[in-house]
């Protein structure tokens, strides 16, 4: 059966206060991988997993000596929005850096993350996947 890319991939972007934040979702069967990236230096700094029971685990990677990335603040609203509509597990990876960020840009980031989470949840609801037949060794 050919892959239906429309049901396995989604990308959306929001621009406010002079910078953009993008969400990229790729699905493998019932599981999703989501990237929340943007700003002047997109990267991977924080990883969150959500299992099919809704439990989360977060890993913040080093950003510079003595510091770790802080993008969990962006992942949390996304996770909250998508958790009720997940069919399987999710991995969310985020990294955003805006050079010389202003207070208004920082304030906009949370609203942007909330909106991305809502868009992702809507897409997941509108594009459900089907459980494939899975067989295990005996």
Short mmCIF file of N, CA, C and O in Angstrom, two decimals:
data_model
loop_
_atom_site.label_atom_id
_atom_site.label_comp_id
_atom_site.label_asym_id
_atom_site.label_seq_id
_atom_site.Cartn_x
_atom_site.Cartn_y
_atom_site.Cartn_z
N UNK A 1 0.85 -1.18 0.00
CA UNK A 1 0.00 0.00 0.00
C UNK A 1 0.89 1.24 0.00
O UNK A 1 1.78 1.38 0.84
N UNK A 2 0.70 2.19 -0.91
CA UNK A 2 1.53 3.39 -0.95
C UNK A 2 1.31 4.26 0.29
O UNK A 2 0.23 4.31 0.84
N UNK A 3 2.38 4.92 0.68
CA UNK A 3 2.31 5.81 1.85
C UNK A 3 1.49 7.04 1.50
O UNK A 3 1.62 7.60 0.42
N UNK A 4 0.63 7.45 2.42
CA UNK A 4 -0.16 8.66 2.24
C UNK A 4 0.53 9.79 3.00
O UNK A 4 0.30 9.98 4.18
N UNK A 5 1.40 10.52 2.29
CA UNK A 5 2.18 11.57 2.93
C UNK A 5 1.30 12.61 3.60
O UNK A 5 1.66 13.14 4.64
N UNK A 6 0.13 12.87 3.04
CA UNK A 6 -0.76 13.88 3.63
C UNK A 6 -1.17 13.50 5.05
O UNK A 6 -1.43 14.37 5.87
N UNK A 7 -1.23 12.22 5.35
CA UNK A 7 -1.61 11.78 6.69
C UNK A 7 -0.41 11.52 7.59
O UNK A 7 -0.58 11.12 8.73
N UNK A 8 0.80 11.72 7.07
CA UNK A 8 2.00 11.42 7.84
C UNK A 8 2.92 12.62 8.05
O UNK A 8 3.95 12.48 8.69
N UNK A 9 2.57 13.77 7.50
CA UNK A 9 3.46 14.93 7.59
C UNK A 9 2.63 16.21 7.65
O UNK A 9 1.65 16.37 6.92
N UNK A 10 3.06 17.12 8.53
CA UNK A 10 2.39 18.41 8.67
C UNK A 10 3.42 19.43 9.10
O UNK A 10 4.29 19.15 9.93
N UNK A 11 3.34 20.62 8.53
CA UNK A 11 4.25 21.72 8.88
C UNK A 11 3.44 23.00 8.96
O UNK A 11 2.57 23.26 8.13
N UNK A 12 3.72 23.80 9.98
CA UNK A 12 3.05 25.09 10.14
C UNK A 12 4.03 26.08 10.77
O UNK A 12 4.92 25.69 11.52
N UNK A 13 3.85 27.35 10.45
CA UNK A 13 4.78 28.37 10.93
C UNK A 13 3.99 29.60 11.40
O UNK A 13 2.94 29.92 10.84
N UNK A 14 4.52 30.24 12.43
CA UNK A 14 3.93 31.47 12.96
C UNK A 14 5.05 32.51 13.04
O UNK A 14 6.15 32.20 13.52
N UNK A 15 4.75 33.72 12.60
CA UNK A 15 5.72 34.81 12.68
C UNK A 15 5.10 35.95 13.48
O UNK A 15 3.99 36.40 13.18
N UNK A 16 5.82 36.36 14.51
CA UNK A 16 5.41 37.50 15.34
C UNK A 16 6.67 38.20 15.85
O UNK A 16 7.69 37.56 16.06
N UNK A 17 6.53 39.48 16.10
CA UNK A 17 7.63 40.25 16.71
C UNK A 17 8.97 40.07 15.98
O UNK A 17 10.03 40.04 16.59
N UNK A 18 8.90 39.89 14.67
CA UNK A 18 10.11 39.85 13.87
C UNK A 18 10.85 38.53 13.81
O UNK A 18 11.99 38.47 13.36
N UNK A 19 10.22 37.44 14.26
CA UNK A 19 10.85 36.11 14.12
C UNK A 19 9.78 35.05 13.97
O UNK A 19 8.60 35.29 14.23
N UNK A 20 10.21 33.88 13.51
CA UNK A 20 9.28 32.79 13.24
C UNK A 20 9.57 31.58 14.10
O UNK A 20 10.71 31.29 14.44
N UNK A 21 8.49 30.84 14.40
CA UNK A 21 8.55 29.56 15.10
C UNK A 21 7.80 28.57 14.22
O UNK A 21 6.70 28.87 13.76
N UNK A 22 8.41 27.42 14.01
CA UNK A 22 7.84 26.42 13.12
C UNK A 22 7.64 25.11 13.85
O UNK A 22 8.46 24.71 14.66
N UNK A 23 6.54 24.43 13.50
CA UNK A 23 6.30 23.07 13.97
C UNK A 23 6.31 22.15 12.76
O UNK A 23 5.66 22.44 11.75
N UNK A 24 7.07 21.06 12.88
CA UNK A 24 7.13 20.04 11.85
C UNK A 24 6.75 18.72 12.51
O UNK A 24 7.36 18.33 13.50
N UNK A 25 5.73 18.06 11.98
CA UNK A 25 5.27 16.79 12.53
C UNK A 25 5.45 15.71 11.48
O UNK A 25 5.08 15.90 10.33
N UNK A 26 6.03 14.60 11.88
CA UNK A 26 6.14 13.43 11.03
C UNK A 26 5.60 12.24 11.82
O UNK A 26 5.93 12.07 12.98
N UNK A 27 4.75 11.45 11.17
CA UNK A 27 4.14 10.32 11.85
C UNK A 27 4.68 9.01 11.28
O UNK A 27 4.86 8.86 10.08
N UNK A 28 4.94 8.07 12.18
CA UNK A 28 5.26 6.69 11.84
C UNK A 28 4.19 5.84 12.53
O UNK A 28 4.17 5.76 13.75
N UNK A 29 3.28 5.30 11.76
CA UNK A 29 2.15 4.54 12.24
C UNK A 29 1.35 5.40 13.22
O UNK A 29 0.76 6.38 12.80
N UNK A 30 1.34 5.09 14.51
CA UNK A 30 0.58 5.88 15.48
C UNK A 30 1.44 6.89 16.23
O UNK A 30 0.92 7.74 16.95
N UNK A 31 2.75 6.80 16.07
CA UNK A 31 3.68 7.66 16.81
C UNK A 31 4.03 8.91 16.01
O UNK A 31 4.02 8.89 14.78
N UNK A 32 4.35 9.99 16.73
CA UNK A 32 4.71 11.24 16.05
C UNK A 32 6.03 11.78 16.58
O UNK A 32 6.36 11.63 17.76
N UNK A 33 6.75 12.41 15.67
CA UNK A 33 7.96 13.17 15.98
C UNK A 33 7.65 14.60 15.61
O UNK A 33 7.25 14.88 14.47
N UNK A 34 7.82 15.50 16.56
CA UNK A 34 7.49 16.91 16.35
C UNK A 34 8.73 17.75 16.63
O UNK A 34 9.38 17.58 17.67
N UNK A 35 9.03 18.66 15.73
CA UNK A 35 10.09 19.64 15.95
C UNK A 35 9.44 21.00 16.17
O UNK A 35 8.56 21.38 15.41
N UNK A 36 9.88 21.71 17.19
CA UNK A 36 9.48 23.10 17.43
C UNK A 36 10.78 23.89 17.33
O UNK A 36 11.61 23.85 18.25
N UNK A 37 10.96 24.57 16.22
CA UNK A 37 12.25 25.22 15.94
C UNK A 37 12.01 26.62 15.38
O UNK A 37 10.92 26.94 14.93
N UNK A 38 13.07 27.42 15.40
CA UNK A 38 12.94 28.72 14.78
C UNK A 38 13.92 29.73 15.33
O UNK A 38 14.93 29.39 15.94
N UNK A 39 13.57 30.99 15.08
CA UNK A 39 14.44 32.08 15.49
C UNK A 39 15.60 32.24 14.54
O UNK A 39 15.57 31.79 13.39
N UNK A 40 16.67 32.85 15.03
CA UNK A 40 17.88 33.07 14.22
C UNK A 40 18.76 31.83 14.15
O UNK A 40 19.51 31.67 13.19
N UNK A 41 18.68 30.99 15.19
CA UNK A 41 19.53 29.80 15.25
C UNK A 41 18.68 28.60 15.67
O UNK A 41 18.64 28.22 16.84
N UNK A 42 17.99 27.96 14.72
CA UNK A 42 17.26 26.74 15.07
C UNK A 42 18.26 25.65 15.45
O UNK A 42 19.35 25.58 14.87
N UNK A 43 17.90 24.83 16.41
CA UNK A 43 18.79 23.76 16.87
C UNK A 43 17.95 22.74 17.64
O UNK A 43 16.73 22.86 17.68
N UNK A 44 18.58 21.76 18.22
CA UNK A 44 17.90 20.79 19.07
C UNK A 44 18.47 20.90 20.46
O UNK A 44 19.61 20.53 20.69
N UNK A 45 17.68 21.41 21.39
CA UNK A 45 18.17 21.64 22.74
C UNK A 45 17.43 20.90 23.83
O UNK A 45 17.99 20.60 24.87
N UNK A 46 16.15 20.62 23.61
CA UNK A 46 15.33 19.94 24.61
C UNK A 46 14.51 18.86 23.91
O UNK A 46 13.96 19.09 22.84
N UNK A 47 14.46 17.68 24.54
CA UNK A 47 13.69 16.56 24.01
C UNK A 47 12.67 16.13 25.07
O UNK A 47 13.03 15.95 26.23
N UNK A 48 11.43 15.99 24.65
CA UNK A 48 10.38 15.49 25.53
C UNK A 48 9.77 14.26 24.87
O UNK A 48 9.52 14.26 23.67
N UNK A 49 9.55 13.23 25.66
CA UNK A 49 8.80 12.08 25.18
C UNK A 49 7.48 12.03 25.93
O UNK A 49 7.41 12.39 27.12
N UNK A 50 6.44 11.62 25.22
CA UNK A 50 5.13 11.42 25.82
C UNK A 50 4.72 10.00 25.45
O UNK A 50 4.62 9.69 24.26
N UNK A 51 4.52 9.15 26.45
CA UNK A 51 4.12 7.78 26.11
C UNK A 51 2.60 7.72 25.93
O UNK A 51 1.89 8.70 26.16
N UNK A 52 2.13 6.56 25.49
CA UNK A 52 0.71 6.46 25.17
C UNK A 52 -0.20 6.50 26.39
O UNK A 52 -1.41 6.48 26.25
N UNK A 53 0.37 6.58 27.58
CA UNK A 53 -0.41 6.78 28.80
C UNK A 53 -0.35 8.24 29.28
O UNK A 53 -0.93 8.59 30.30
N UNK A 54 0.37 9.09 28.53
CA UNK A 54 0.45 10.51 28.87
C UNK A 54 1.61 10.91 29.76
O UNK A 54 1.74 12.07 30.13
N UNK A 55 2.48 9.96 30.13
CA UNK A 55 3.64 10.28 30.97
C UNK A 55 4.72 10.95 30.12
O UNK A 55 4.97 10.53 28.99
N UNK A 56 5.37 11.95 30.70
CA UNK A 56 6.40 12.67 29.97
C UNK A 56 7.76 12.52 30.62
O UNK A 56 7.87 12.33 31.84
N UNK A 57 8.78 12.62 29.78
CA UNK A 57 10.16 12.67 30.21
C UNK A 57 10.84 13.79 29.43
O UNK A 57 10.60 13.92 28.22
N UNK A 58 11.64 14.59 30.10
CA UNK A 58 12.31 15.72 29.44
C UNK A 58 13.81 15.62 29.65
O UNK A 58 14.28 15.36 30.76
N UNK A 59 14.54 15.85 28.57
CA UNK A 59 15.99 15.95 28.62
C UNK A 59 16.39 17.30 28.05
O UNK A 59 16.05 17.62 26.91
N UNK A 60 17.09 18.10 28.86
CA UNK A 60 17.61 19.39 28.41
C UNK A 60 19.10 19.23 28.17
O UNK A 60 19.85 18.89 29.09
N UNK A 61 19.51 19.48 26.96
CA UNK A 61 20.91 19.31 26.58
C UNK A 61 21.73 20.54 26.93
O UNK A 61 21.19 21.65 27.04
N UNK A 62 23.05 20.39 27.09
CA UNK A 62 23.90 21.53 27.40
C UNK A 62 23.85 22.58 26.28
O UNK A 62 23.82 22.23 25.11
N UNK A 63 23.83 23.84 26.69
CA UNK A 63 23.83 24.93 25.70
C UNK A 63 25.18 25.64 25.66
O UNK A 63 25.63 26.03 24.60
N UNK A 64 25.77 25.82 26.81
CA UNK A 64 27.11 26.41 26.96
C UNK A 64 27.59 25.99 28.34
O UNK A 64 26.79 25.49 29.13
N UNK A 65 28.85 26.17 28.65
CA UNK A 65 29.34 25.69 29.96
C UNK A 65 28.48 26.18 31.12
O UNK A 65 28.20 27.37 31.25
N UNK A 66 27.98 25.22 31.90
CA UNK A 66 27.18 25.53 33.08
C UNK A 66 25.72 25.81 32.83
O UNK A 66 24.99 26.18 33.75
N UNK A 67 25.25 25.66 31.60
CA UNK A 67 23.86 25.96 31.25
C UNK A 67 23.27 24.86 30.40
O UNK A 67 23.97 24.18 29.66
N UNK A 68 21.95 24.71 30.49
CA UNK A 68 21.23 23.80 29.61
C UNK A 68 20.18 24.61 28.85
O UNK A 68 19.79 25.70 29.27
N UNK A 69 19.73 24.06 27.75
CA UNK A 69 18.69 24.72 26.96
C UNK A 69 17.40 24.84 27.75
O UNK A 69 17.08 23.99 28.58
N UNK A 70 16.64 25.89 27.46
CA UNK A 70 15.43 26.21 28.22
C UNK A 70 14.14 26.05 27.42
O UNK A 70 13.08 26.51 27.85
N UNK A 71 14.19 25.39 26.28
CA UNK A 71 13.01 25.32 25.42
C UNK A 71 11.86 24.49 25.99
O UNK A 71 10.79 24.44 25.39
N UNK A 72 12.04 23.90 27.16
CA UNK A 72 10.91 23.17 27.76
C UNK A 72 9.71 24.10 27.92
O UNK A 72 8.57 23.66 27.81
N UNK A 73 9.97 25.36 28.14
CA UNK A 73 8.86 26.31 28.28
C UNK A 73 8.04 26.38 27.00
O UNK A 73 6.84 26.66 27.04
N UNK A 74 8.65 26.09 25.85
CA UNK A 74 7.93 26.07 24.58
C UNK A 74 7.26 24.72 24.33
O UNK A 74 6.21 24.64 23.70
N UNK A 75 7.89 23.66 24.80
CA UNK A 75 7.35 22.32 24.58
C UNK A 75 6.13 22.05 25.46
O UNK A 75 5.19 21.39 25.03
N UNK A 76 6.13 22.56 26.68
CA UNK A 76 5.03 22.26 27.61
C UNK A 76 3.64 22.58 27.03
O UNK A 76 2.74 21.74 27.12
N UNK A 77 3.41 23.78 26.46
CA UNK A 77 2.06 24.03 25.92
C UNK A 77 1.73 23.17 24.71
O UNK A 77 0.58 22.80 24.50
N UNK A 78 2.75 22.81 23.93
CA UNK A 78 2.53 21.92 22.79
C UNK A 78 2.11 20.55 23.30
O UNK A 78 1.13 19.97 22.84
N UNK A 79 2.84 20.04 24.29
CA UNK A 79 2.53 18.72 24.85
C UNK A 79 1.13 18.71 25.46
O UNK A 79 0.37 17.74 25.28
N UNK A 80 0.78 19.76 26.17
CA UNK A 80 -0.55 19.83 26.79
C UNK A 80 -1.65 19.80 25.74
O UNK A 80 -2.69 19.16 25.93
N UNK A 81 -1.41 20.46 24.61
CA UNK A 81 -2.42 20.52 23.55
C UNK A 81 -2.58 19.19 22.83
O UNK A 81 -3.69 18.77 22.51
N UNK A 82 -1.46 18.49 22.58
CA UNK A 82 -1.55 17.27 21.77
C UNK A 82 -1.82 16.01 22.58
O UNK A 82 -2.34 15.03 22.04
N UNK A 83 -1.48 16.00 23.86
CA UNK A 83 -1.61 14.78 24.67
C UNK A 83 -3.01 14.14 24.59
O UNK A 83 -3.12 12.93 24.43
N UNK A 84 -4.09 14.91 24.67
CA UNK A 84 -5.41 14.28 24.64
C UNK A 84 -5.77 13.63 23.30
O UNK A 84 -6.68 12.81 23.24
N UNK A 85 -5.07 14.00 22.22
CA UNK A 85 -5.43 13.47 20.90
C UNK A 85 -4.39 12.51 20.33
O UNK A 85 -4.55 12.02 19.22
N UNK A 86 -3.34 12.22 21.10
CA UNK A 86 -2.33 11.29 20.62
C UNK A 86 -2.90 9.88 20.53
O UNK A 86 -3.62 9.43 21.41
N UNK A 87 -2.54 9.18 19.48
CA UNK A 87 -2.95 7.79 19.32
C UNK A 87 -1.86 6.84 19.79
O UNK A 87 -2.12 5.68 20.06
N UNK A 88 -0.63 7.33 19.85
CA UNK A 88 0.51 6.51 20.27
C UNK A 88 1.45 7.36 21.10
O UNK A 88 1.02 8.15 21.94
N UNK A 89 2.73 7.20 20.85
CA UNK A 89 3.75 7.95 21.57
C UNK A 89 4.16 9.19 20.78
O UNK A 89 3.96 9.25 19.57
N UNK A 90 4.78 10.15 21.47
CA UNK A 90 5.28 11.34 20.80
C UNK A 90 6.67 11.68 21.30
O UNK A 90 6.99 11.48 22.48
N UNK A 91 7.48 12.17 20.39
CA UNK A 91 8.78 12.75 20.72
C UNK A 91 8.74 14.18 20.22
O UNK A 91 8.43 14.42 19.04
N UNK A 92 8.99 15.12 21.11
CA UNK A 92 9.03 16.54 20.73
C UNK A 92 10.45 17.03 20.95
O UNK A 92 11.00 16.86 22.04
N UNK A 93 11.01 17.62 19.92
CA UNK A 93 12.36 18.16 19.98
C UNK A 93 12.27 19.65 19.70
O UNK A 93 11.61 20.06 18.74
N UNK A 94 12.91 20.46 20.53
CA UNK A 94 12.80 21.89 20.34
C UNK A 94 14.14 22.59 20.48
O UNK A 94 14.99 22.18 21.27
N UNK A 95 14.28 23.65 19.72
CA UNK A 95 15.44 24.51 19.82
C UNK A 95 15.18 25.81 19.10
O UNK A 95 14.88 25.81 17.91
N UNK A 96 15.24 26.88 19.83
CA UNK A 96 15.03 28.22 19.26
C UNK A 96 15.98 29.18 19.93
O UNK A 96 16.14 29.16 21.13
N UNK A 97 16.60 30.00 19.12
CA UNK A 97 17.42 31.07 19.68
C UNK A 97 17.20 32.31 18.82
O UNK A 97 17.37 32.27 17.60
N UNK A 98 16.79 33.39 19.46
CA UNK A 98 16.65 34.68 18.81
C UNK A 98 17.78 35.55 19.33
O UNK A 98 17.87 35.80 20.54
N UNK A 99 18.66 35.97 18.43
CA UNK A 99 19.78 36.81 18.84
C UNK A 99 19.27 38.11 19.46
O UNK A 99 18.36 38.74 18.93
N UNK A 100 19.84 38.47 20.60
CA UNK A 100 19.50 39.71 21.30
C UNK A 100 17.98 39.84 21.49
O UNK A 100 17.39 40.89 21.22
N UNK A 101 17.37 38.79 21.98
CA UNK A 101 15.91 38.75 22.14
C UNK A 101 15.42 39.88 23.04
O UNK A 101 16.06 40.21 24.05
N UNK A 102 14.31 40.47 22.66
CA UNK A 102 13.72 41.56 23.43
C UNK A 102 12.64 40.99 24.36
O UNK A 102 12.14 39.89 24.14
N UNK A 103 12.24 41.76 25.37
CA UNK A 103 11.15 41.30 26.24
C UNK A 103 9.86 41.00 25.45
O UNK A 103 9.17 40.03 25.75
N UNK A 104 9.53 41.82 24.46
CA UNK A 104 8.33 41.57 23.66
C UNK A 104 8.45 40.28 22.86
O UNK A 104 7.47 39.54 22.71
N UNK A 105 9.64 39.98 22.35
CA UNK A 105 9.85 38.74 21.62
C UNK A 105 9.73 37.53 22.56
O UNK A 105 9.16 36.50 22.18
N UNK A 106 10.27 37.66 23.77
CA UNK A 106 10.14 36.57 24.74
C UNK A 106 8.67 36.32 25.09
O UNK A 106 8.22 35.18 25.15
N UNK A 107 7.94 37.40 25.29
CA UNK A 107 6.52 37.28 25.62
C UNK A 107 5.75 36.62 24.47
O UNK A 107 4.85 35.82 24.71
N UNK A 108 6.10 36.95 23.24
CA UNK A 108 5.41 36.38 22.08
C UNK A 108 5.65 34.88 21.94
O UNK A 108 4.78 34.16 21.43
N UNK A 109 6.79 34.39 22.40
CA UNK A 109 7.15 32.98 22.21
C UNK A 109 6.12 32.04 22.82
O UNK A 109 5.75 31.03 22.20
N UNK A 110 5.63 32.33 23.99
CA UNK A 110 4.67 31.45 24.65
C UNK A 110 3.35 31.39 23.88
O UNK A 110 2.78 30.32 23.68
N UNK A 111 2.88 32.53 23.41
CA UNK A 111 1.67 32.55 22.61
C UNK A 111 1.83 31.80 21.31
O UNK A 111 0.92 31.09 20.85
N UNK A 112 3.01 31.93 20.70
CA UNK A 112 3.29 31.20 19.47
C UNK A 112 3.29 29.70 19.72
O UNK A 112 2.73 28.92 18.93
N UNK A 113 3.91 29.27 20.81
CA UNK A 113 3.95 27.84 21.16
C UNK A 113 2.54 27.32 21.43
O UNK A 113 2.19 26.21 20.99
N UNK A 114 1.73 28.09 22.12
CA UNK A 114 0.33 27.69 22.36
C UNK A 114 -0.42 27.50 21.05
O UNK A 114 -1.13 26.52 20.87
N UNK A 115 -0.26 28.45 20.14
CA UNK A 115 -0.95 28.36 18.86
C UNK A 115 -0.45 27.18 18.03
O UNK A 115 -1.24 26.47 17.40
N UNK A 116 0.86 26.93 18.04
CA UNK A 116 1.39 25.76 17.33
C UNK A 116 0.81 24.48 17.91
O UNK A 116 0.44 23.56 17.17
N UNK A 117 0.72 24.40 19.23
CA UNK A 117 0.14 23.23 19.88
C UNK A 117 -1.30 23.01 19.44
O UNK A 117 -1.71 21.88 19.15
N UNK A 118 -2.08 24.08 19.37
CA UNK A 118 -3.48 23.98 18.93
C UNK A 118 -3.56 23.51 17.48
O UNK A 118 -4.39 22.67 17.14
N UNK A 119 -2.69 24.04 16.62
CA UNK A 119 -2.69 23.63 15.21
C UNK A 119 -2.32 22.16 15.08
O UNK A 119 -2.91 21.43 14.28
N UNK A 120 -1.32 21.72 15.84
CA UNK A 120 -0.90 20.31 15.80
C UNK A 120 -2.03 19.40 16.29
O UNK A 120 -2.30 18.36 15.68
N UNK A 121 -2.68 19.78 17.37
CA UNK A 121 -3.79 18.98 17.91
C UNK A 121 -4.93 18.88 16.90
O UNK A 121 -5.52 17.81 16.70
N UNK A 122 -5.24 19.98 16.25
CA UNK A 122 -6.30 19.97 15.23
C UNK A 122 -5.93 19.06 14.09
O UNK A 122 -6.74 18.25 13.63
N UNK A 123 -4.68 19.15 13.63
CA UNK A 123 -4.24 18.29 12.52
C UNK A 123 -4.31 16.82 12.91
O UNK A 123 -4.79 15.98 12.15
N UNK A 124 -3.83 16.50 14.11
CA UNK A 124 -3.87 15.11 14.56
C UNK A 124 -5.31 14.59 14.64
O UNK A 124 -5.58 13.44 14.29
N UNK A 125 -6.21 15.42 15.10
CA UNK A 125 -7.62 15.03 15.19
C UNK A 125 -8.21 14.82 13.79
O UNK A 125 -8.97 13.87 13.57
N UNK A 126 -7.86 15.70 12.87
CA UNK A 126 -8.41 15.63 11.51
C UNK A 126 -7.76 14.55 10.64
O UNK A 126 -8.29 14.23 9.57
N UNK A 127 -6.60 14.04 11.06
CA UNK A 127 -5.85 13.06 10.26
C UNK A 127 -5.45 11.86 11.12
O UNK A 127 -4.27 11.63 11.36
N UNK A 128 -6.42 11.09 11.60
CA UNK A 128 -6.07 9.95 12.44
C UNK A 128 -5.34 8.87 11.62
O UNK A 128 -5.51 8.79 10.40
N UNK A 129 -4.56 8.09 12.32
CA UNK A 129 -3.86 6.97 11.70
C UNK A 129 -4.58 5.68 12.08
O UNK A 129 -5.40 5.67 12.99
N UNK A 130 -4.25 4.60 11.39
CA UNK A 130 -4.86 3.32 11.70
C UNK A 130 -3.81 2.39 12.29
O UNK A 130 -2.67 2.36 11.83
N UNK A 131 -4.23 1.64 13.28
CA UNK A 131 -3.34 0.67 13.92
C UNK A 131 -3.05 -0.45 12.92
O UNK A 131 -3.96 -1.11 12.45
N UNK A 132 -1.78 -0.68 12.60
CA UNK A 132 -1.47 -1.78 11.71
C UNK A 132 -1.49 -3.11 12.46
O UNK A 132 -1.47 -3.12 13.69
N UNK A 133 -1.53 -4.19 11.73
CA UNK A 133 -1.41 -5.50 12.36
C UNK A 133 0.04 -5.67 12.81
O UNK A 133 0.97 -5.46 12.03
N UNK A 134 0.21 -6.00 14.07
CA UNK A 134 1.55 -6.17 14.64
C UNK A 134 1.63 -7.59 15.21
O UNK A 134 0.78 -7.98 16.01
N UNK A 135 2.63 -8.34 14.79
CA UNK A 135 2.83 -9.69 15.28
C UNK A 135 4.17 -9.77 16.00
O UNK A 135 5.15 -9.16 15.55
N UNK A 136 4.21 -10.51 17.08
CA UNK A 136 5.43 -10.68 17.85
C UNK A 136 5.90 -12.13 17.80
O UNK A 136 5.09 -13.04 17.62
N UNK A 137 7.19 -12.33 17.96
CA UNK A 137 7.74 -13.69 17.98
C UNK A 137 7.17 -14.47 19.15
O UNK A 137 6.88 -13.90 20.20
N UNK A 138 7.02 -15.77 18.96
CA UNK A 138 6.46 -16.60 20.04
C UNK A 138 7.55 -17.35 20.76
O UNK A 138 8.56 -17.65 20.31
#
